[in-house]
């Protein structure tokens, strides 16, 4: 979604988050193209200064800008799931099977830059990669249109970021293909107070029937009971119907982000 007041920023179907903590500068995903670079420049962010890049999963709309990042940053380690396979990732949501894979050539060309993640690991005392997300709740229904090679995608290649500063704990999950409740539970015993990312709750259309309003109501009830007071900031792969219904059910705690949106820890 374009920024309502900054026409110099450009939007695309992709996602890239810039994160600053007290000790490091982190990029979570690099969008679908070089647009994240142009937006960073217009926001005064130096990509060359990024300390760590985390790739949330192996889809092109989150990794398509990787070549541009590597060309403009020579120091950052790139963390990604050890479960990314070489058989490719595909979508048939728009009927024809489309290749949405990460550029495997980049992973082979500079192996020393990449750090495969097979478990939950600490990047620093304040930042943890959630590399294992057990599935105890239902997955987003649009996952059924996504494949790893010839098989349905299990999304064992999805990872998330957990950041704690003071008494604030923020969970960042770019698409949350493994489901919001599963991803929140993977943080235990930590209880996030803020969630930022996509929910992969895609609008139904004439060819696909995904979540109903009743499904959204059930999700909101579980969030209220298990994570009372948690704020959700979402966009990207969260459909307009999901945003409308969840906002009505979580009016004070559901927010929509857009290109250039900024969230800051509350002042001490």
PDB file of C-alpha atoms in Angstrom:
ATOM      1  CA  UNK A   1       0.000   0.000   0.000  1.00  0.00           C
ATOM      2  CA  UNK A   2       1.478   3.428  -0.941  1.00  0.00           C
ATOM      3  CA  UNK A   3       2.364   5.940   1.773  1.00  0.00           C
ATOM      4  CA  UNK A   4      -0.476   8.495   2.030  1.00  0.00           C
ATOM      5  CA  UNK A   5       1.916  11.441   2.448  1.00  0.00           C
ATOM      6  CA  UNK A   6       5.191  10.369   0.786  1.00  0.00           C
ATOM      7  CA  UNK A   7       4.741   9.970  -2.986  1.00  0.00           C
ATOM      8  CA  UNK A   8       8.489   9.396  -3.383  1.00  0.00           C
ATOM      9  CA  UNK A   9       8.036   5.923  -1.850  1.00  0.00           C
ATOM     10  CA  UNK A  10       7.084   3.097  -4.212  1.00  0.00           C
ATOM     11  CA  UNK A  11       4.908   0.097  -3.370  1.00  0.00           C
ATOM     12  CA  UNK A  12       4.901  -3.398  -4.849  1.00  0.00           C
ATOM     13  CA  UNK A  13       3.643  -6.867  -3.982  1.00  0.00           C
ATOM     14  CA  UNK A  14       6.564  -7.545  -1.704  1.00  0.00           C
ATOM     15  CA  UNK A  15       7.791  -6.819   1.791  1.00  0.00           C
ATOM     16  CA  UNK A  16      10.908  -5.490   3.482  1.00  0.00           C
ATOM     17  CA  UNK A  17      11.218  -4.329   7.092  1.00  0.00           C
ATOM     18  CA  UNK A  18      14.073  -2.211   8.450  1.00  0.00           C
ATOM     19  CA  UNK A  19      14.679  -2.714  12.184  1.00  0.00           C
ATOM     20  CA  UNK A  20      16.929  -0.767  14.527  1.00  0.00           C
ATOM     21  CA  UNK A  21      17.604  -1.978  18.051  1.00  0.00           C
ATOM     22  CA  UNK A  22      20.078  -0.525  20.543  1.00  0.00           C
ATOM     23  CA  UNK A  23      22.820  -2.758  19.169  1.00  0.00           C
ATOM     24  CA  UNK A  24      22.136  -3.668  15.532  1.00  0.00           C
ATOM     25  CA  UNK A  25      20.512  -2.729  12.256  1.00  0.00           C
ATOM     26  CA  UNK A  26      18.486  -5.548  10.743  1.00  0.00           C
ATOM     27  CA  UNK A  27      16.687  -6.004   7.463  1.00  0.00           C
ATOM     28  CA  UNK A  28      13.885  -8.553   7.370  1.00  0.00           C
ATOM     29  CA  UNK A  29      13.357  -9.471   3.687  1.00  0.00           C
ATOM     30  CA  UNK A  30      14.220  -7.470   0.586  1.00  0.00           C
ATOM     31  CA  UNK A  31      10.934  -7.246  -1.318  1.00  0.00           C
ATOM     32  CA  UNK A  32      10.416  -8.384  -4.899  1.00  0.00           C
ATOM     33  CA  UNK A  33      12.828  -6.018  -6.659  1.00  0.00           C
ATOM     34  CA  UNK A  34      15.157  -3.071  -6.075  1.00  0.00           C
ATOM     35  CA  UNK A  35      12.287  -0.916  -4.794  1.00  0.00           C
ATOM     36  CA  UNK A  36      13.324  -1.493  -1.185  1.00  0.00           C
ATOM     37  CA  UNK A  37      16.634   0.202  -2.059  1.00  0.00           C
ATOM     38  CA  UNK A  38      14.898   3.264  -3.496  1.00  0.00           C
ATOM     39  CA  UNK A  39      12.586   3.515  -0.498  1.00  0.00           C
ATOM     40  CA  UNK A  40      15.488   3.140   1.924  1.00  0.00           C
ATOM     41  CA  UNK A  41      17.327   5.982   0.177  1.00  0.00           C
ATOM     42  CA  UNK A  42      14.262   8.242   0.350  1.00  0.00           C
ATOM     43  CA  UNK A  43      13.860   7.431   4.064  1.00  0.00           C
ATOM     44  CA  UNK A  44      17.516   8.162   4.845  1.00  0.00           C
ATOM     45  CA  UNK A  45      18.428   4.514   5.496  1.00  0.00           C
ATOM     46  CA  UNK A  46      21.867   3.300   4.409  1.00  0.00           C
ATOM     47  CA  UNK A  47      21.618  -0.288   3.188  1.00  0.00           C
ATOM     48  CA  UNK A  48      25.420  -0.584   3.389  1.00  0.00           C
ATOM     49  CA  UNK A  49      25.157  -0.125   7.172  1.00  0.00           C
ATOM     50  CA  UNK A  50      22.767  -3.058   7.747  1.00  0.00           C
ATOM     51  CA  UNK A  51      24.378  -5.606  10.097  1.00  0.00           C
ATOM     52  CA  UNK A  52      22.088  -8.583   9.492  1.00  0.00           C
ATOM     53  CA  UNK A  53      19.659  -9.665   6.781  1.00  0.00           C
ATOM     54  CA  UNK A  54      16.990 -12.234   7.671  1.00  0.00           C
ATOM     55  CA  UNK A  55      15.016 -13.871   4.855  1.00  0.00           C
ATOM     56  CA  UNK A  56      11.673 -15.038   6.236  1.00  0.00           C
ATOM     57  CA  UNK A  57      10.996 -17.685   3.568  1.00  0.00           C
ATOM     58  CA  UNK A  58      11.940 -18.668   0.032  1.00  0.00           C
ATOM     59  CA  UNK A  59       9.334 -16.745  -1.984  1.00  0.00           C
ATOM     60  CA  UNK A  60      10.291 -14.188  -4.630  1.00  0.00           C
ATOM     61  CA  UNK A  61       8.205 -11.335  -3.192  1.00  0.00           C
ATOM     62  CA  UNK A  62      10.451 -11.439  -0.112  1.00  0.00           C
ATOM     63  CA  UNK A  63      13.777 -12.350  -1.729  1.00  0.00           C
ATOM     64  CA  UNK A  64      13.598 -10.748  -5.199  1.00  0.00           C
ATOM     65  CA  UNK A  65      15.785  -7.830  -4.117  1.00  0.00           C
ATOM     66  CA  UNK A  66      18.553 -10.065  -2.769  1.00  0.00           C
ATOM     67  CA  UNK A  67      21.021  -9.418  -5.606  1.00  0.00           C
ATOM     68  CA  UNK A  68      20.635  -5.663  -5.077  1.00  0.00           C
ATOM     69  CA  UNK A  69      21.232  -6.060  -1.343  1.00  0.00           C
ATOM     70  CA  UNK A  70      24.383  -8.139  -1.846  1.00  0.00           C
ATOM     71  CA  UNK A  71      25.731  -5.599  -4.339  1.00  0.00           C
ATOM     72  CA  UNK A  72      25.205  -2.726  -1.890  1.00  0.00           C
ATOM     73  CA  UNK A  73      26.107  -4.348   1.422  1.00  0.00           C
ATOM     74  CA  UNK A  74      29.376  -6.238   1.844  1.00  0.00           C
ATOM     75  CA  UNK A  75      29.267  -7.050   5.557  1.00  0.00           C
ATOM     76  CA  UNK A  76      25.890  -8.450   6.634  1.00  0.00           C
ATOM     77  CA  UNK A  77      25.367 -12.131   7.276  1.00  0.00           C
ATOM     78  CA  UNK A  78      22.231 -13.439   5.593  1.00  0.00           C
ATOM     79  CA  UNK A  79      20.133 -15.781   7.727  1.00  0.00           C
ATOM     80  CA  UNK A  80      17.598 -18.101   6.102  1.00  0.00           C
ATOM     81  CA  UNK A  81      16.025 -21.448   6.817  1.00  0.00           C
ATOM     82  CA  UNK A  82      18.134 -24.573   6.418  1.00  0.00           C
ATOM     83  CA  UNK A  83      14.981 -26.236   5.066  1.00  0.00           C
ATOM     84  CA  UNK A  84      14.908 -24.309   1.788  1.00  0.00           C
ATOM     85  CA  UNK A  85      15.012 -27.006  -0.882  1.00  0.00           C
ATOM     86  CA  UNK A  86      16.229 -26.927  -4.449  1.00  0.00           C
ATOM     87  CA  UNK A  87      13.029 -28.112  -6.101  1.00  0.00           C
ATOM     88  CA  UNK A  88      11.471 -24.656  -6.359  1.00  0.00           C
ATOM     89  CA  UNK A  89       8.369 -22.948  -4.971  1.00  0.00           C
ATOM     90  CA  UNK A  90       5.188 -22.391  -6.965  1.00  0.00           C
ATOM     91  CA  UNK A  91       1.695 -20.887  -6.782  1.00  0.00           C
ATOM     92  CA  UNK A  92      -1.421 -21.856  -8.724  1.00  0.00           C
ATOM     93  CA  UNK A  93      -3.800 -19.368  -7.075  1.00  0.00           C
ATOM     94  CA  UNK A  94      -4.291 -17.612 -10.392  1.00  0.00           C
ATOM     95  CA  UNK A  95      -4.868 -20.945 -12.177  1.00  0.00           C
ATOM     96  CA  UNK A  96      -1.521 -21.178 -14.006  1.00  0.00           C
ATOM     97  CA  UNK A  97       1.380 -22.583 -11.986  1.00  0.00           C
ATOM     98  CA  UNK A  98       3.860 -19.730 -11.374  1.00  0.00           C
ATOM     99  CA  UNK A  99       7.442 -20.014 -10.187  1.00  0.00           C
ATOM    100  CA  UNK A 100       7.839 -17.836  -7.066  1.00  0.00           C
ATOM    101  CA  UNK A 101      11.219 -19.212  -5.954  1.00  0.00           C
ATOM    102  CA  UNK A 102      14.202 -17.508  -4.433  1.00  0.00           C
ATOM    103  CA  UNK A 103      17.149 -17.080  -6.838  1.00  0.00           C
ATOM    104  CA  UNK A 104      19.114 -20.237  -6.038  1.00  0.00           C
ATOM    105  CA  UNK A 105      22.108 -18.997  -8.032  1.00  0.00           C
ATOM    106  CA  UNK A 106      22.717 -16.260  -5.480  1.00  0.00           C
ATOM    107  CA  UNK A 107      22.808 -18.819  -2.671  1.00  0.00           C
ATOM    108  CA  UNK A 108      25.485 -20.795  -4.504  1.00  0.00           C
ATOM    109  CA  UNK A 109      27.627 -17.865  -5.679  1.00  0.00           C
ATOM    110  CA  UNK A 110      28.586 -16.551  -2.242  1.00  0.00           C
ATOM    111  CA  UNK A 111      28.011 -19.327   0.281  1.00  0.00           C
ATOM    112  CA  UNK A 112      30.064 -17.594   2.966  1.00  0.00           C
ATOM    113  CA  UNK A 113      27.443 -14.812   3.246  1.00  0.00           C
ATOM    114  CA  UNK A 114      24.611 -17.207   4.108  1.00  0.00           C
ATOM    115  CA  UNK A 115      23.830 -18.759   7.484  1.00  0.00           C
ATOM    116  CA  UNK A 116      21.263 -21.610   7.396  1.00  0.00           C
ATOM    117  CA  UNK A 117      18.966 -21.711  10.439  1.00  0.00           C
ATOM    118  CA  UNK A 118      17.599 -25.057  11.634  1.00  0.00           C
ATOM    119  CA  UNK A 119      16.458 -24.085  15.141  1.00  0.00           C
ATOM    120  CA  UNK A 120      15.697 -21.080  17.329  1.00  0.00           C
ATOM    121  CA  UNK A 121      18.886 -19.029  17.628  1.00  0.00           C
ATOM    122  CA  UNK A 122      19.959 -15.786  19.277  1.00  0.00           C
ATOM    123  CA  UNK A 123      21.361 -13.076  17.031  1.00  0.00           C
ATOM    124  CA  UNK A 124      22.045 -10.896  20.067  1.00  0.00           C
ATOM    125  CA  UNK A 125      20.779 -10.641  23.669  1.00  0.00           C
ATOM    126  CA  UNK A 126      17.707  -8.802  22.354  1.00  0.00           C
ATOM    127  CA  UNK A 127      17.036 -10.562  19.046  1.00  0.00           C
ATOM    128  CA  UNK A 128      16.071 -14.162  18.399  1.00  0.00           C
ATOM    129  CA  UNK A 129      15.283 -15.975  15.159  1.00  0.00           C
ATOM    130  CA  UNK A 130      12.359 -18.365  15.559  1.00  0.00           C
ATOM    131  CA  UNK A 131      13.437 -21.196  13.272  1.00  0.00           C
ATOM    132  CA  UNK A 132      11.072 -23.884  14.541  1.00  0.00           C
ATOM    133  CA  UNK A 133       7.327 -23.251  14.397  1.00  0.00           C
ATOM    134  CA  UNK A 134       5.265 -26.303  15.431  1.00  0.00           C
ATOM    135  CA  UNK A 135       1.786 -26.583  13.948  1.00  0.00           C
ATOM    136  CA  UNK A 136      -1.018 -27.102  16.481  1.00  0.00           C
ATOM    137  CA  UNK A 137      -3.614 -24.814  14.910  1.00  0.00           C
ATOM    138  CA  UNK A 138      -5.016 -24.631  11.413  1.00  0.00           C
ATOM    139  CA  UNK A 139      -2.965 -23.000   8.660  1.00  0.00           C
ATOM    140  CA  UNK A 140      -4.151 -20.180   6.390  1.00  0.00           C
ATOM    141  CA  UNK A 141      -6.338 -21.710   3.692  1.00  0.00           C
ATOM    142  CA  UNK A 142      -4.509 -19.932   0.861  1.00  0.00           C
ATOM    143  CA  UNK A 143      -1.491 -22.099   1.707  1.00  0.00           C
ATOM    144  CA  UNK A 144      -3.310 -24.789  -0.277  1.00  0.00           C
ATOM    145  CA  UNK A 145      -2.433 -22.965  -3.502  1.00  0.00           C
ATOM    146  CA  UNK A 146       1.309 -23.069  -2.798  1.00  0.00           C
ATOM    147  CA  UNK A 147       3.761 -25.858  -3.606  1.00  0.00           C
ATOM    148  CA  UNK A 148       7.323 -26.943  -2.942  1.00  0.00           C
ATOM    149  CA  UNK A 149       8.265 -28.779  -6.105  1.00  0.00           C
ATOM    150  CA  UNK A 150       5.360 -31.098  -6.913  1.00  0.00           C
ATOM    151  CA  UNK A 151       4.154 -31.338  -3.304  1.00  0.00           C
ATOM    152  CA  UNK A 152       2.055 -29.001  -1.145  1.00  0.00           C
ATOM    153  CA  UNK A 153       4.308 -26.569   0.678  1.00  0.00           C
ATOM    154  CA  UNK A 154       4.637 -27.349   4.398  1.00  0.00           C
ATOM    155  CA  UNK A 155       6.375 -24.007   5.032  1.00  0.00           C
ATOM    156  CA  UNK A 156       9.096 -25.585   7.102  1.00  0.00           C
ATOM    157  CA  UNK A 157      11.268 -22.906   5.419  1.00  0.00           C
ATOM    158  CA  UNK A 158       9.496 -20.044   7.228  1.00  0.00           C
ATOM    159  CA  UNK A 159      11.255 -18.239  10.083  1.00  0.00           C
ATOM    160  CA  UNK A 160      10.306 -15.254  12.234  1.00  0.00           C
ATOM    161  CA  UNK A 161      12.052 -12.597  14.306  1.00  0.00           C
ATOM    162  CA  UNK A 162      11.501 -11.975  18.039  1.00  0.00           C
ATOM    163  CA  UNK A 163      12.839  -8.700  19.467  1.00  0.00           C
ATOM    164  CA  UNK A 164      12.837  -7.668  23.135  1.00  0.00           C
ATOM    165  CA  UNK A 165      13.702  -4.159  24.270  1.00  0.00           C
ATOM    166  CA  UNK A 166      12.854  -3.314  27.861  1.00  0.00           C
ATOM    167  CA  UNK A 167       9.383  -4.630  28.620  1.00  0.00           C
ATOM    168  CA  UNK A 168       8.331  -4.668  24.961  1.00  0.00           C
ATOM    169  CA  UNK A 169       8.525  -7.904  22.962  1.00  0.00           C
ATOM    170  CA  UNK A 170       7.792  -7.698  19.251  1.00  0.00           C
ATOM    171  CA  UNK A 171       7.200 -10.662  16.954  1.00  0.00           C
ATOM    172  CA  UNK A 172       7.833 -10.018  13.261  1.00  0.00           C
ATOM    173  CA  UNK A 173       6.627 -12.608  10.755  1.00  0.00           C
ATOM    174  CA  UNK A 174       6.509 -11.469   7.152  1.00  0.00           C
ATOM    175  CA  UNK A 175       3.745 -13.715   5.778  1.00  0.00           C
ATOM    176  CA  UNK A 176       2.933 -16.079   8.659  1.00  0.00           C
ATOM    177  CA  UNK A 177       2.148 -18.986   6.332  1.00  0.00           C
ATOM    178  CA  UNK A 178       2.320 -21.210   9.426  1.00  0.00           C
ATOM    179  CA  UNK A 179      -0.513 -19.262  11.045  1.00  0.00           C
ATOM    180  CA  UNK A 180      -0.533 -16.472  13.605  1.00  0.00           C
ATOM    181  CA  UNK A 181      -1.411 -18.654  16.593  1.00  0.00           C
ATOM    182  CA  UNK A 182       1.249 -21.260  15.745  1.00  0.00           C
ATOM    183  CA  UNK A 183       3.884 -18.555  15.308  1.00  0.00           C
ATOM    184  CA  UNK A 184       2.956 -16.862  18.576  1.00  0.00           C
ATOM    185  CA  UNK A 185       3.130 -20.173  20.453  1.00  0.00           C
ATOM    186  CA  UNK A 186       6.582 -20.860  18.984  1.00  0.00           C
ATOM    187  CA  UNK A 187       7.840 -17.890  21.030  1.00  0.00           C
ATOM    188  CA  UNK A 188       6.951 -19.516  24.370  1.00  0.00           C
ATOM    189  CA  UNK A 189       7.664 -18.891  27.179  1.00  0.00           C
ATOM    190  CA  UNK A 190       7.933 -15.332  25.843  1.00  0.00           C
ATOM    191  CA  UNK A 191       4.571 -13.672  25.187  1.00  0.00           C
ATOM    192  CA  UNK A 192       4.776 -11.037  22.428  1.00  0.00           C
ATOM    193  CA  UNK A 193       3.036  -7.742  23.131  1.00  0.00           C
ATOM    194  CA  UNK A 194       3.192  -6.611  19.497  1.00  0.00           C
ATOM    195  CA  UNK A 195       2.905  -8.528  16.218  1.00  0.00           C
ATOM    196  CA  UNK A 196       4.096  -6.963  12.949  1.00  0.00           C
ATOM    197  CA  UNK A 197       3.729  -8.719   9.607  1.00  0.00           C
ATOM    198  CA  UNK A 198       1.409 -10.333   7.104  1.00  0.00           C
ATOM    199  CA  UNK A 199      -1.233 -12.868   8.137  1.00  0.00           C
ATOM    200  CA  UNK A 200      -1.708 -14.640   4.789  1.00  0.00           C
ATOM    201  CA  UNK A 201      -5.471 -14.293   5.120  1.00  0.00           C
ATOM    202  CA  UNK A 202      -6.216 -13.848   1.426  1.00  0.00           C
ATOM    203  CA  UNK A 203      -9.584 -12.679   0.108  1.00  0.00           C
ATOM    204  CA  UNK A 204     -11.753 -15.356  -1.483  1.00  0.00           C
ATOM    205  CA  UNK A 205     -12.558 -14.930  -5.181  1.00  0.00           C
ATOM    206  CA  UNK A 206     -14.508 -16.689  -7.915  1.00  0.00           C
ATOM    207  CA  UNK A 207     -11.915 -19.466  -8.077  1.00  0.00           C
ATOM    208  CA  UNK A 208     -10.934 -19.823  -4.413  1.00  0.00           C
ATOM    209  CA  UNK A 209     -12.778 -20.013  -1.114  1.00  0.00           C
ATOM    210  CA  UNK A 210     -10.589 -19.119   1.836  1.00  0.00           C
ATOM    211  CA  UNK A 211     -11.372 -17.984   5.422  1.00  0.00           C
ATOM    212  CA  UNK A 212     -14.927 -17.036   6.363  1.00  0.00           C
ATOM    213  CA  UNK A 213     -16.015 -14.298   8.759  1.00  0.00           C
ATOM    214  CA  UNK A 214     -16.618 -17.078  11.295  1.00  0.00           C
ATOM    215  CA  UNK A 215     -12.976 -18.162  10.935  1.00  0.00           C
ATOM    216  CA  UNK A 216     -11.843 -14.610  11.625  1.00  0.00           C
ATOM    217  CA  UNK A 217     -14.141 -14.396  14.646  1.00  0.00           C
ATOM    218  CA  UNK A 218     -12.676 -17.607  16.052  1.00  0.00           C
ATOM    219  CA  UNK A 219      -9.149 -16.286  15.548  1.00  0.00           C
ATOM    220  CA  UNK A 220      -9.986 -12.992  17.248  1.00  0.00           C
ATOM    221  CA  UNK A 221     -11.522 -14.828  20.215  1.00  0.00           C
ATOM    222  CA  UNK A 222      -8.382 -16.927  20.693  1.00  0.00           C
ATOM    223  CA  UNK A 223      -6.144 -13.860  20.425  1.00  0.00           C
ATOM    224  CA  UNK A 224      -8.236 -12.044  23.022  1.00  0.00           C
ATOM    225  CA  UNK A 225      -8.142 -14.971  25.418  1.00  0.00           C
ATOM    226  CA  UNK A 226      -4.485 -16.003  25.012  1.00  0.00           C
ATOM    227  CA  UNK A 227      -2.801 -12.705  24.136  1.00  0.00           C
ATOM    228  CA  UNK A 228      -4.966  -9.992  25.705  1.00  0.00           C
ATOM    229  CA  UNK A 229      -3.856  -6.496  24.829  1.00  0.00           C
ATOM    230  CA  UNK A 230      -1.487  -7.589  22.053  1.00  0.00           C
ATOM    231  CA  UNK A 231      -1.338  -5.121  19.169  1.00  0.00           C
ATOM    232  CA  UNK A 232      -1.375  -6.448  15.589  1.00  0.00           C
ATOM    233  CA  UNK A 233       0.123  -4.405  12.735  1.00  0.00           C
ATOM    234  CA  UNK A 234      -0.516  -6.045   9.382  1.00  0.00           C
ATOM    235  CA  UNK A 235      -0.581  -5.575   5.620  1.00  0.00           C
ATOM    236  CA  UNK A 236       0.964  -7.196   2.533  1.00  0.00           C
ATOM    237  CA  UNK A 237      -0.778 -10.611   2.342  1.00  0.00           C
ATOM    238  CA  UNK A 238      -3.696  -9.762   4.618  1.00  0.00           C
ATOM    239  CA  UNK A 239      -6.827  -9.340   2.510  1.00  0.00           C
ATOM    240  CA  UNK A 240      -9.292  -6.476   2.767  1.00  0.00           C
ATOM    241  CA  UNK A 241     -12.038  -8.682   4.247  1.00  0.00           C
ATOM    242  CA  UNK A 242      -9.735  -9.979   6.987  1.00  0.00           C
ATOM    243  CA  UNK A 243      -8.662  -6.431   7.806  1.00  0.00           C
ATOM    244  CA  UNK A 244     -12.280  -5.249   7.974  1.00  0.00           C
ATOM    245  CA  UNK A 245     -13.548  -8.082  10.174  1.00  0.00           C
ATOM    246  CA  UNK A 246     -10.549  -8.260  12.500  1.00  0.00           C
ATOM    247  CA  UNK A 247     -10.579  -4.488  12.953  1.00  0.00           C
ATOM    248  CA  UNK A 248     -14.238  -4.673  13.999  1.00  0.00           C
ATOM    249  CA  UNK A 249     -13.467  -7.454  16.500  1.00  0.00           C
ATOM    250  CA  UNK A 250     -10.172  -6.029  17.815  1.00  0.00           C
ATOM    251  CA  UNK A 251     -10.878  -2.310  17.359  1.00  0.00           C
ATOM    252  CA  UNK A 252      -8.191  -0.898  19.639  1.00  0.00           C
ATOM    253  CA  UNK A 253      -5.500  -3.460  18.855  1.00  0.00           C
ATOM    254  CA  UNK A 254      -5.640  -4.030  15.088  1.00  0.00           C
ATOM    255  CA  UNK A 255      -3.709  -1.694  12.773  1.00  0.00           C
ATOM    256  CA  UNK A 256      -2.807  -1.617   9.068  1.00  0.00           C
ATOM    257  CA  UNK A 257       0.668  -0.644   7.878  1.00  0.00           C
ATOM    258  CA  UNK A 258       1.716   0.737   4.494  1.00  0.00           C
ATOM    259  CA  UNK A 259       4.908   1.533   2.578  1.00  0.00           C
ATOM    260  CA  UNK A 260       7.089   3.704   4.813  1.00  0.00           C
ATOM    261  CA  UNK A 261       5.054   3.053   7.976  1.00  0.00           C
ATOM    262  CA  UNK A 262       7.122   3.564  11.141  1.00  0.00           C
ATOM    263  CA  UNK A 263       6.605   1.873  14.505  1.00  0.00           C
ATOM    264  CA  UNK A 264       8.643   2.864  17.536  1.00  0.00           C
ATOM    265  CA  UNK A 265       8.978   1.429  21.002  1.00  0.00           C
ATOM    266  CA  UNK A 266       6.996   3.513  23.492  1.00  0.00           C
ATOM    267  CA  UNK A 267       9.160   6.021  25.336  1.00  0.00           C
ATOM    268  CA  UNK A 268      10.389   4.985  28.782  1.00  0.00           C
TER     269      UNK A 268
END
